[in-house]
Coordinates of C-alpha atoms and ligand atoms in Angstrom, one line a residue:
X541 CA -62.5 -92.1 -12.3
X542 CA -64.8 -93.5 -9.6
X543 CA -67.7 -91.7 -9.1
X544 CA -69.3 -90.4 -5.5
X545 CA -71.9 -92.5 -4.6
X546 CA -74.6 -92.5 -1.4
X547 CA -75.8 -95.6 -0.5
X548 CA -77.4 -97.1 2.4
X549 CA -75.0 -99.8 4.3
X550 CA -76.3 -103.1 4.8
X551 CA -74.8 -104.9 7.4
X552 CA -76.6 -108.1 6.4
X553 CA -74.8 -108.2 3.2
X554 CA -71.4 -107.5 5.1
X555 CA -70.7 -104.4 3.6
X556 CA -67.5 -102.7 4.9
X557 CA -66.6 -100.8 2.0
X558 CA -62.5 -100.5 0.8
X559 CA -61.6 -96.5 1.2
X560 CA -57.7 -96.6 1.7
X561 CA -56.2 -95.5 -1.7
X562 CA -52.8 -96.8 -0.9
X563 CA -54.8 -100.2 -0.2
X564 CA -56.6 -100.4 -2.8
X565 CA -53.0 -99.4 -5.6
X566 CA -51.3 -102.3 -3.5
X567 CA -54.1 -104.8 -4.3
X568 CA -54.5 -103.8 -7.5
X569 CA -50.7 -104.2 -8.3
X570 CA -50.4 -107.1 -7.0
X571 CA -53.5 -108.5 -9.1
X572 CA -51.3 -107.0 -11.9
X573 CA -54.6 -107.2 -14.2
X574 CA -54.1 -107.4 -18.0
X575 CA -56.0 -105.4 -20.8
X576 CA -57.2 -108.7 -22.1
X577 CA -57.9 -111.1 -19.0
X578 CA -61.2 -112.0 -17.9
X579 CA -62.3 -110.4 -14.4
X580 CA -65.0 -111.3 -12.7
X581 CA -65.8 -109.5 -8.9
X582 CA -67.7 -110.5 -6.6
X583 CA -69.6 -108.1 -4.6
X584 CA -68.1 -105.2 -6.2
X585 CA -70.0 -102.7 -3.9
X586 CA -69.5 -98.8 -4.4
X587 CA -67.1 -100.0 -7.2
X588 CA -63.7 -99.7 -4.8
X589 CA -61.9 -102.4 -6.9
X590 CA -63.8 -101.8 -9.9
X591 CA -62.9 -98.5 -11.1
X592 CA -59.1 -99.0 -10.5
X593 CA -59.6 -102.5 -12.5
X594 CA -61.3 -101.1 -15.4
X595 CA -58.4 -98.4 -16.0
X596 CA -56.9 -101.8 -17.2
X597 CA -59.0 -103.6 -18.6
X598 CA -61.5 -103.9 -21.8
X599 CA -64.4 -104.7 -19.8
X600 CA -65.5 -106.7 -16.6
X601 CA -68.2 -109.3 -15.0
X602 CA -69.1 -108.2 -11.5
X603 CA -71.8 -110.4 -9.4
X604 CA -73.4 -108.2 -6.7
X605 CA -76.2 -109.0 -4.4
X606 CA -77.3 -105.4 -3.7
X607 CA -80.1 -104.1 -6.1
X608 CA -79.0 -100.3 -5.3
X609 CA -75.8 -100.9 -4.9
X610 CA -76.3 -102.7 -8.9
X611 CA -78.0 -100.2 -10.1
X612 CA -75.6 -97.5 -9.2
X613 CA -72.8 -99.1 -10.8
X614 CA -75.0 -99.6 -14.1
X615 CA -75.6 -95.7 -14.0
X616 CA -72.0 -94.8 -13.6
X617 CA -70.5 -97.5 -15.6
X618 CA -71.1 -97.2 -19.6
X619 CA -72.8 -100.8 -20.2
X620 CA -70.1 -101.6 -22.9
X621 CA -67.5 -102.3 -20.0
X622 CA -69.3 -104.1 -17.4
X623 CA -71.7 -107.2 -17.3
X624 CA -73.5 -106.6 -13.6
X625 CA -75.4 -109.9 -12.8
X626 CA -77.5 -108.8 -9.6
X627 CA -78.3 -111.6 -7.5
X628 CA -76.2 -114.1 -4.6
X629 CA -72.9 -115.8 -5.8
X630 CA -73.6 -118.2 -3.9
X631 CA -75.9 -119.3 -6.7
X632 CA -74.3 -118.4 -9.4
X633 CA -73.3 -120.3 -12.2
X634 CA -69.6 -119.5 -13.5
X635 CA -69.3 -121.8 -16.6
X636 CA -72.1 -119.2 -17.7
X637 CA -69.6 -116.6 -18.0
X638 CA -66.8 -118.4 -19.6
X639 CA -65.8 -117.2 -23.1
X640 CA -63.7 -119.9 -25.3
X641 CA -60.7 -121.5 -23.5
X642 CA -60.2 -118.0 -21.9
X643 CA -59.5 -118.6 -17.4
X644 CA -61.4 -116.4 -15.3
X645 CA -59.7 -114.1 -13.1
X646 CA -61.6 -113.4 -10.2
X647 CA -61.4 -110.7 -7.3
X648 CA -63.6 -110.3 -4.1
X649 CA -63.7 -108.5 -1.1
X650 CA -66.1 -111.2 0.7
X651 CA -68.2 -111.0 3.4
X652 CA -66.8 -112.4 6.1
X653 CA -69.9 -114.9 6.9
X654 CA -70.3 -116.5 3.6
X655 CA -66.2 -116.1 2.6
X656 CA -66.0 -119.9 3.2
X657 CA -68.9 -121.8 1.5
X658 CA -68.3 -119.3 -1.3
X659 CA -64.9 -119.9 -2.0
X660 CA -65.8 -124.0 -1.7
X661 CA -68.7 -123.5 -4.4
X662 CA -66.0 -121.0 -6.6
X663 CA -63.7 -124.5 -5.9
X664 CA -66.2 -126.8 -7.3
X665 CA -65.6 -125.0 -11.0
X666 CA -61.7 -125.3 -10.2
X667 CA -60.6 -126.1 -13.9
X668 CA -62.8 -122.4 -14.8
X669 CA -60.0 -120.3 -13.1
X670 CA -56.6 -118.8 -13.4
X671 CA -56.4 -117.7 -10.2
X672 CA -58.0 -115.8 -7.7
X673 CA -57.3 -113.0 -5.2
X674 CA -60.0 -112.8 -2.2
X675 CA -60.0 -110.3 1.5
X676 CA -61.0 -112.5 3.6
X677 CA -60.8 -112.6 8.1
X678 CA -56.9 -113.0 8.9
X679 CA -57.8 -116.2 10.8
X680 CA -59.6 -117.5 7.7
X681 CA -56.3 -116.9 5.9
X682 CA -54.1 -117.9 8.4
X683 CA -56.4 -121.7 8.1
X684 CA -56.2 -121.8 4.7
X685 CA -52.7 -121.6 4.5
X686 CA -51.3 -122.9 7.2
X687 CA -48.7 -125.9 7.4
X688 CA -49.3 -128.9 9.5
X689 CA -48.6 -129.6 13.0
X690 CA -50.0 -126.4 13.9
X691 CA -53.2 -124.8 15.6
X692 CA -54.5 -123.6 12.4
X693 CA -54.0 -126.7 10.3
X694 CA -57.2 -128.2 10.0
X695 CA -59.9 -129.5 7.7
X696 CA -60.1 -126.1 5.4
X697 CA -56.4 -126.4 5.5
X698 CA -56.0 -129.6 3.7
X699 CA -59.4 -129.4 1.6
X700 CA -58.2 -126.0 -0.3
X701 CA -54.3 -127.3 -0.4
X702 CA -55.3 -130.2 -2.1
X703 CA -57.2 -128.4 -4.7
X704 CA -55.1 -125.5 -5.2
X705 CA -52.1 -123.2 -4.3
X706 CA -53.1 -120.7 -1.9
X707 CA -50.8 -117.6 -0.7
X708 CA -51.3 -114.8 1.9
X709 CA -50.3 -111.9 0.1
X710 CA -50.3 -109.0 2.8
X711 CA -52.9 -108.1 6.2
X712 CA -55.3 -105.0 5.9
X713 CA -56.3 -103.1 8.6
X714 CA -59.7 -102.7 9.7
X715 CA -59.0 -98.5 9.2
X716 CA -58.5 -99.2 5.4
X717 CA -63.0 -99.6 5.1
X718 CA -65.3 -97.9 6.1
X719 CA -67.4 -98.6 8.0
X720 CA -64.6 -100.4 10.2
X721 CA -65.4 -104.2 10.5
X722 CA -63.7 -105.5 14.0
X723 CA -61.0 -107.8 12.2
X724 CA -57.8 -107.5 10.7
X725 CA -58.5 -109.1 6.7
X726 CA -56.1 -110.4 4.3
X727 CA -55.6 -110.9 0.6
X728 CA -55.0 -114.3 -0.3
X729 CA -54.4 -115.8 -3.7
X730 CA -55.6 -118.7 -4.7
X731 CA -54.6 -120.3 -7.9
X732 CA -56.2 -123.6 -9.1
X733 CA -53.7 -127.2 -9.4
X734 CA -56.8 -129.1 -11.0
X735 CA -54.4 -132.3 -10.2
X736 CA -57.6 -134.2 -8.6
X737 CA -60.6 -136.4 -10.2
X738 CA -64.0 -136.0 -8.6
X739 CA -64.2 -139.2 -7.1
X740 CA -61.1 -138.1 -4.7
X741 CA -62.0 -134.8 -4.0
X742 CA -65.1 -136.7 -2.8
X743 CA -63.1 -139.3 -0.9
X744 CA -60.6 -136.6 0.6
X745 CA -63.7 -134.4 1.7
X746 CA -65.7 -137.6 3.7
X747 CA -61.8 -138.8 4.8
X748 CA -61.8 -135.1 6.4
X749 CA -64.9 -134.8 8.3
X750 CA -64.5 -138.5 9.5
X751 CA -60.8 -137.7 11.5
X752 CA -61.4 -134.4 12.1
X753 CA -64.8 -134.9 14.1
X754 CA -62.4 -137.3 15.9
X755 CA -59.5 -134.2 16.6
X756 CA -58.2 -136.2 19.2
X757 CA -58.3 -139.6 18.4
X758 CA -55.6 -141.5 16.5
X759 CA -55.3 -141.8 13.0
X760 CA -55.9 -145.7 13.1
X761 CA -59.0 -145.3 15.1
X762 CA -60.6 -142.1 12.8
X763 CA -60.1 -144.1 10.0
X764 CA -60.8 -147.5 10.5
X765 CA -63.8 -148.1 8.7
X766 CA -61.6 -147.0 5.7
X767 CA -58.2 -148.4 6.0
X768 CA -56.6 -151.3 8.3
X769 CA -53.5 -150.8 10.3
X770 CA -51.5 -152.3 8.1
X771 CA -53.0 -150.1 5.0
X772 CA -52.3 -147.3 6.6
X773 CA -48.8 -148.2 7.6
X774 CA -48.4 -149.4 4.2
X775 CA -49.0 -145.8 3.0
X776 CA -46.1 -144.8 5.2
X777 CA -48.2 -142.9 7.7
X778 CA -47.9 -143.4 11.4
X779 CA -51.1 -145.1 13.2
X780 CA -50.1 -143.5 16.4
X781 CA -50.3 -140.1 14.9
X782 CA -53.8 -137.5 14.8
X783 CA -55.4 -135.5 12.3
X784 CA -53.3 -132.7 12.4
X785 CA -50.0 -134.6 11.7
X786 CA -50.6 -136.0 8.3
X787 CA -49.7 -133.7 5.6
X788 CA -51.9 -132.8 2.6
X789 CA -49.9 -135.5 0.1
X790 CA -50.7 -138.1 3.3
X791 CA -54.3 -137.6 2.7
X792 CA -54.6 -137.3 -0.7
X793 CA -53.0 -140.3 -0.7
X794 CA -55.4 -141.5 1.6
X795 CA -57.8 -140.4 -0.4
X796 CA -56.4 -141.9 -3.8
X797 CA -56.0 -145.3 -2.4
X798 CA -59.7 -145.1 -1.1
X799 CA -61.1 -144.5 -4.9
X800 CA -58.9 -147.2 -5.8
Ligands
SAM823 N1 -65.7 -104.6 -3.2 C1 -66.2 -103.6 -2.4 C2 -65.1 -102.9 -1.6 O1 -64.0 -103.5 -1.5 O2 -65.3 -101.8 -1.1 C3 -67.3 -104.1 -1.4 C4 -66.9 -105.1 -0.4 S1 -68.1 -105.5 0.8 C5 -67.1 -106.3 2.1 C6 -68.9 -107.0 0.2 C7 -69.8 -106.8 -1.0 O3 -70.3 -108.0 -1.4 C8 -71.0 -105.8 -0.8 O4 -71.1 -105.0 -1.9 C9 -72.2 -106.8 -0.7 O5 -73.4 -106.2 -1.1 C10 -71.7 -107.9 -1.6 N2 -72.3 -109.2 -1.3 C11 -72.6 -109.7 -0.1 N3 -73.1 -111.0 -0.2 C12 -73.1 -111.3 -1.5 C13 -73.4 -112.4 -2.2 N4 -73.9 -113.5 -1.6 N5 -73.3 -112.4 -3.6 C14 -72.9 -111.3 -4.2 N6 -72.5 -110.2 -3.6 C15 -72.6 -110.1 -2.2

Protein backbone atom coordinates (compact mmCIF):
# COMPACT_ATOMS: atom_id res chain seq x y z
CA UNK A 1 0.00 0.00 0.00
CA UNK A 2 1.35 3.45 -0.71
CA UNK A 3 2.30 5.32 2.11
CA UNK A 4 1.29 9.19 3.01
CA UNK A 5 4.02 11.28 2.41
CA UNK A 6 4.75 15.26 2.89
CA UNK A 7 6.97 16.69 0.68
CA UNK A 8 7.80 20.10 -0.41
CA UNK A 9 6.82 20.60 -4.40
CA UNK A 10 9.43 21.70 -6.58
CA UNK A 11 8.25 23.34 -9.47
CA UNK A 12 11.82 23.38 -11.00
CA UNK A 13 11.77 19.75 -11.18
CA UNK A 14 8.16 19.78 -12.74
CA UNK A 15 6.47 18.13 -10.15
CA UNK A 16 2.75 17.69 -10.66
CA UNK A 17 2.11 14.71 -8.78
CA UNK A 18 -0.58 11.76 -10.28
CA UNK A 19 -3.61 11.64 -7.45
CA UNK A 20 -6.60 10.18 -9.61
CA UNK A 21 -6.94 6.47 -8.59
CA UNK A 22 -9.03 5.62 -11.56
CA UNK A 23 -5.93 7.21 -13.58
CA UNK A 24 -3.48 5.76 -12.18
CA UNK A 25 -5.55 1.62 -12.44
CA UNK A 26 -6.10 2.75 -16.27
CA UNK A 27 -2.30 3.36 -16.81
CA UNK A 28 -1.29 0.65 -14.95
CA UNK A 29 -3.58 -1.76 -16.99
CA UNK A 30 -2.65 -0.69 -19.86
CA UNK A 31 1.23 -1.09 -18.93
CA UNK A 32 -0.12 -4.68 -18.09
CA UNK A 33 3.31 -5.14 -16.03
CA UNK A 34 4.52 -8.71 -15.53
CA UNK A 35 5.89 -10.32 -12.21
CA UNK A 36 9.19 -10.87 -14.08
CA UNK A 37 9.77 -7.82 -16.44
CA UNK A 38 12.29 -5.22 -15.81
CA UNK A 39 10.76 -1.67 -14.82
CA UNK A 40 12.61 1.15 -14.70
CA UNK A 41 10.70 4.82 -13.76
CA UNK A 42 11.74 7.77 -14.18
CA UNK A 43 10.98 10.36 -11.71
CA UNK A 44 8.88 8.24 -9.64
CA UNK A 45 8.01 11.09 -7.24
CA UNK A 46 5.68 10.39 -4.15
CA UNK A 47 5.69 6.77 -5.56
CA UNK A 48 2.07 7.30 -7.63
CA UNK A 49 3.06 4.69 -10.23
CA UNK A 50 5.36 2.93 -8.03
CA UNK A 51 3.34 1.42 -5.41
CA UNK A 52 0.60 0.14 -7.92
CA UNK A 53 3.65 -1.35 -10.09
CA UNK A 54 5.34 -3.12 -7.32
CA UNK A 55 1.92 -5.11 -6.36
CA UNK A 56 3.23 -6.77 -9.66
CA UNK A 57 6.29 -7.04 -9.80
CA UNK A 58 9.59 -8.69 -8.01
CA UNK A 59 11.26 -5.52 -7.70
CA UNK A 60 11.98 -2.14 -9.58
CA UNK A 61 14.81 0.53 -10.81
CA UNK A 62 13.45 4.04 -10.34
CA UNK A 63 15.80 7.17 -11.31
CA UNK A 64 14.71 10.32 -9.41
CA UNK A 65 16.22 13.64 -9.22
CA UNK A 66 14.75 14.76 -5.84
CA UNK A 67 17.01 13.94 -2.80
CA UNK A 68 13.83 14.04 -0.41
CA UNK A 69 11.64 12.87 -2.56
CA UNK A 70 14.61 9.62 -2.86
CA UNK A 71 14.94 9.37 0.37
CA UNK A 72 11.27 8.98 1.22
CA UNK A 73 10.86 6.25 -1.11
CA UNK A 74 14.04 4.36 0.36
CA UNK A 75 12.23 4.65 3.87
CA UNK A 76 8.96 3.29 2.72
CA UNK A 77 10.12 0.89 0.20
CA UNK A 78 11.97 -2.38 1.80
CA UNK A 79 15.48 -2.01 -0.20
CA UNK A 80 14.96 -5.65 -1.57
CA UNK A 81 12.32 -4.34 -4.12
CA UNK A 82 13.66 -1.15 -5.34
CA UNK A 83 17.07 0.16 -6.74
CA UNK A 84 16.58 4.27 -6.26
CA UNK A 85 19.48 5.82 -8.28
CA UNK A 86 19.11 9.69 -7.10
CA UNK A 87 20.45 11.90 -9.64
CA UNK A 88 19.12 13.56 -13.41
CA UNK A 89 18.14 11.00 -16.22
CA UNK A 90 19.26 13.03 -18.34
CA UNK A 91 22.65 11.66 -17.36
CA UNK A 92 22.05 8.49 -16.72
CA UNK A 93 23.49 5.56 -18.15
CA UNK A 94 20.87 2.65 -18.99
CA UNK A 95 23.12 -0.16 -20.29
CA UNK A 96 24.15 0.15 -16.51
CA UNK A 97 21.04 -1.33 -15.50
CA UNK A 98 20.63 -3.99 -17.97
CA UNK A 99 20.59 -7.63 -16.55
CA UNK A 100 21.42 -10.44 -19.31
CA UNK A 101 19.40 -10.23 -22.56
CA UNK A 102 16.44 -9.17 -20.34
CA UNK A 103 14.54 -5.49 -22.31
CA UNK A 104 13.85 -2.81 -20.10
CA UNK A 105 10.52 -1.68 -19.53
CA UNK A 106 10.32 1.77 -18.73
CA UNK A 107 7.53 4.19 -17.31
CA UNK A 108 7.63 8.11 -16.64
CA UNK A 109 5.50 10.74 -15.85
CA UNK A 110 8.01 13.51 -17.38
CA UNK A 111 8.40 16.87 -16.87
CA UNK A 112 7.14 18.61 -19.33
CA UNK A 113 10.45 20.84 -20.06
CA UNK A 114 12.94 18.10 -20.42
CA UNK A 115 10.10 15.32 -21.83
CA UNK A 116 11.82 15.80 -25.23
CA UNK A 117 15.65 15.64 -24.96
CA UNK A 118 14.92 12.91 -22.47
CA UNK A 119 13.09 10.67 -24.51
CA UNK A 120 15.86 11.35 -27.54
CA UNK A 121 18.84 10.41 -25.04
CA UNK A 122 16.27 7.11 -23.73
CA UNK A 123 16.34 6.78 -27.99
CA UNK A 124 19.96 6.69 -28.27
CA UNK A 125 19.98 3.15 -26.22
CA UNK A 126 16.99 2.02 -28.56
CA UNK A 127 18.10 -1.78 -28.81
CA UNK A 128 18.02 -1.63 -24.46
CA UNK A 129 14.13 -1.42 -24.48
CA UNK A 130 10.90 -3.34 -24.95
CA UNK A 131 8.91 -0.57 -24.90
CA UNK A 132 8.02 2.39 -23.11
CA UNK A 133 4.96 4.15 -21.78
CA UNK A 134 5.62 8.06 -21.03
CA UNK A 135 2.82 11.32 -19.80
CA UNK A 136 3.85 13.70 -21.71
CA UNK A 137 2.06 17.56 -23.00
CA UNK A 138 -0.90 16.48 -25.50
CA UNK A 139 0.82 18.60 -28.14
CA UNK A 140 4.05 16.69 -27.57
CA UNK A 141 1.98 13.63 -28.26
CA UNK A 142 -0.06 14.73 -30.81
CA UNK A 143 3.86 15.62 -32.76
CA UNK A 144 5.07 12.55 -32.06
CA UNK A 145 2.52 10.79 -33.64
CA UNK A 146 1.14 12.47 -36.09
CA UNK A 147 0.86 11.53 -39.92
CA UNK A 148 2.08 13.71 -42.60
CA UNK A 149 0.61 16.46 -44.45
CA UNK A 150 -0.48 17.82 -41.31
CA UNK A 151 0.31 20.80 -38.79
CA UNK A 152 1.84 18.55 -36.34
CA UNK A 153 4.06 16.57 -38.67
CA UNK A 154 7.32 17.80 -38.18
CA UNK A 155 10.91 17.01 -37.36
CA UNK A 156 10.10 15.07 -33.87
CA UNK A 157 7.46 13.44 -36.04
CA UNK A 158 9.74 11.72 -38.41
CA UNK A 159 12.92 11.43 -35.99
CA UNK A 160 10.92 9.14 -33.31
CA UNK A 161 8.79 7.21 -36.29
CA UNK A 162 11.81 6.27 -37.83
CA UNK A 163 13.26 4.82 -34.74
CA UNK A 164 10.29 3.33 -33.28
CA UNK A 165 6.51 2.73 -33.04
CA UNK A 166 4.80 5.26 -31.09
CA UNK A 167 0.95 5.18 -29.91
CA UNK A 168 -1.26 7.68 -27.99
CA UNK A 169 -2.87 5.54 -25.69
CA UNK A 170 -5.55 7.89 -23.96
CA UNK A 171 -5.48 12.10 -22.68
CA UNK A 172 -5.31 12.96 -18.87
CA UNK A 173 -6.72 15.77 -17.43
CA UNK A 174 -4.86 18.31 -15.67
CA UNK A 175 -7.56 17.53 -12.48
CA UNK A 176 -6.04 13.90 -12.28
CA UNK A 177 -2.35 15.74 -10.36
CA UNK A 178 -2.00 17.66 -8.03
CA UNK A 179 -0.81 20.36 -8.06
CA UNK A 180 -2.79 21.05 -11.52
CA UNK A 181 -0.20 21.70 -14.26
CA UNK A 182 -2.10 23.99 -17.11
CA UNK A 183 -2.13 21.17 -19.91
CA UNK A 184 -3.96 18.38 -20.87
CA UNK A 185 -1.06 15.25 -20.87
CA UNK A 186 -1.10 12.02 -22.57
CA UNK A 187 0.21 8.45 -22.28
CA UNK A 188 2.07 7.47 -25.21
CA UNK A 189 3.79 4.24 -25.95
CA UNK A 190 6.70 3.90 -27.44
CA UNK A 191 8.17 0.63 -28.51
CA UNK A 192 11.53 0.35 -30.13
CA UNK A 193 11.82 -1.02 -34.31
CA UNK A 194 15.88 -0.94 -33.97
CA UNK A 195 15.52 -1.31 -38.01
CA UNK A 196 18.26 1.64 -38.39
CA UNK A 197 22.39 1.70 -38.35
CA UNK A 198 23.97 4.63 -36.68
CA UNK A 199 25.28 6.10 -39.68
CA UNK A 200 21.43 6.80 -40.92
CA UNK A 201 20.00 7.74 -37.83
CA UNK A 202 22.87 10.26 -38.18
CA UNK A 203 22.08 11.13 -41.83
CA UNK A 204 18.17 11.19 -41.16
CA UNK A 205 18.79 13.60 -38.12
CA UNK A 206 21.21 16.39 -40.25
CA UNK A 207 18.56 15.49 -43.45
CA UNK A 208 15.96 16.86 -40.73
CA UNK A 209 17.30 20.00 -39.49
CA UNK A 210 18.58 20.98 -43.08
CA UNK A 211 14.62 20.90 -44.75
CA UNK A 212 12.97 21.76 -41.78
CA UNK A 213 15.02 25.08 -41.03
CA UNK A 214 13.90 25.61 -44.68
CA UNK A 215 9.68 24.82 -43.69
CA UNK A 216 8.85 26.56 -46.65
CA UNK A 217 11.18 25.91 -49.25
CA UNK A 218 10.95 23.05 -51.74
CA UNK A 219 12.31 19.78 -51.19
CA UNK A 220 14.87 20.17 -54.20
CA UNK A 221 16.07 23.41 -52.79
CA UNK A 222 16.39 22.06 -48.85
CA UNK A 223 18.28 19.40 -50.00
CA UNK A 224 20.49 20.21 -52.59
CA UNK A 225 23.72 20.02 -51.12
CA UNK A 226 22.62 16.36 -50.60
CA UNK A 227 20.85 15.09 -53.53
CA UNK A 228 20.39 16.38 -57.31
CA UNK A 229 17.04 16.70 -58.87
CA UNK A 230 17.26 13.85 -60.59
CA UNK A 231 18.39 11.75 -57.33
CA UNK A 232 15.69 12.78 -55.68
CA UNK A 233 13.20 12.10 -58.48
CA UNK A 234 14.96 8.89 -58.76
CA UNK A 235 13.84 8.06 -55.21
CA UNK A 236 10.30 8.61 -56.41
CA UNK A 237 9.83 11.83 -54.34
CA UNK A 238 8.43 14.94 -55.85
CA UNK A 239 10.99 18.04 -56.10
CA UNK A 240 8.10 20.39 -56.02
CA UNK A 241 6.95 19.10 -52.79
CA UNK A 242 8.10 20.58 -48.78
CA UNK A 243 9.17 19.10 -45.71
CA UNK A 244 5.97 18.20 -44.46
CA UNK A 245 4.94 16.06 -47.57
CA UNK A 246 7.46 13.33 -47.58
CA UNK A 247 6.62 10.48 -45.41
CA UNK A 248 8.90 8.89 -42.88
CA UNK A 249 9.87 5.78 -45.46
CA UNK A 250 10.68 9.01 -48.01
CA UNK A 251 13.29 10.15 -45.71
CA UNK A 252 14.68 7.25 -44.44
CA UNK A 253 15.18 6.55 -47.73
CA UNK A 254 16.74 9.74 -48.08
CA UNK A 255 18.67 9.05 -45.52
CA UNK A 256 19.78 5.45 -46.54
CA UNK A 257 20.85 6.56 -49.92
CA UNK A 258 22.87 9.38 -48.28
CA UNK A 259 25.10 6.76 -46.13
CA UNK A 260 25.39 4.92 -49.24
N1 LIG B 1 5.64 9.77 -11.16
C1 LIG B 1 5.13 10.71 -10.20
C2 LIG B 1 3.64 10.84 -10.37
O1 LIG B 1 3.14 10.44 -11.44
O2 LIG B 1 2.98 11.36 -9.47
C3 LIG B 1 5.82 12.07 -10.30
C4 LIG B 1 5.67 12.77 -11.63
S1 LIG B 1 6.31 14.42 -11.66
C5 LIG B 1 5.48 15.05 -13.11
C6 LIG B 1 7.96 14.25 -12.33
C7 LIG B 1 8.97 13.59 -11.41
O3 LIG B 1 10.23 13.54 -12.08
C8 LIG B 1 9.23 14.34 -10.12
O4 LIG B 1 9.28 13.44 -9.05
C9 LIG B 1 10.59 15.02 -10.34
O5 LIG B 1 11.30 15.25 -9.15
C10 LIG B 1 11.27 14.00 -11.23
N2 LIG B 1 12.30 14.57 -12.11
C11 LIG B 1 12.31 15.80 -12.69
N3 LIG B 1 13.39 15.95 -13.47
C12 LIG B 1 14.07 14.78 -13.41
C13 LIG B 1 15.28 14.32 -14.00
N4 LIG B 1 15.98 15.10 -14.82
N5 LIG B 1 15.71 13.08 -13.69
C14 LIG B 1 15.00 12.28 -12.84
N6 LIG B 1 13.85 12.67 -12.25
C15 LIG B 1 13.38 13.89 -12.53
Amino acid sequence: MQKKTKSIIRKRFGQNFLHDRNIIQKIIRSINPKINDHFLEIGPGQGALTYPLLEHLKKIDVIEIDKDLSSQLDKSIHSKDINIYCMDALSFDFKSVVKGNKKIRLIGNLPYNISTPLIFHMLNSNSLFEDLHIMVQKEVADRMTSDDNKKTYGRLSIAIQARCNVKKLFNISPNAFFPKPKVISSLIKITPKNNLDEDTLDSLDDILKTVFSKRRKKISNGLKDYFSKEEIKGMGIDCESRPENLTVKDYIKLSKKRCF
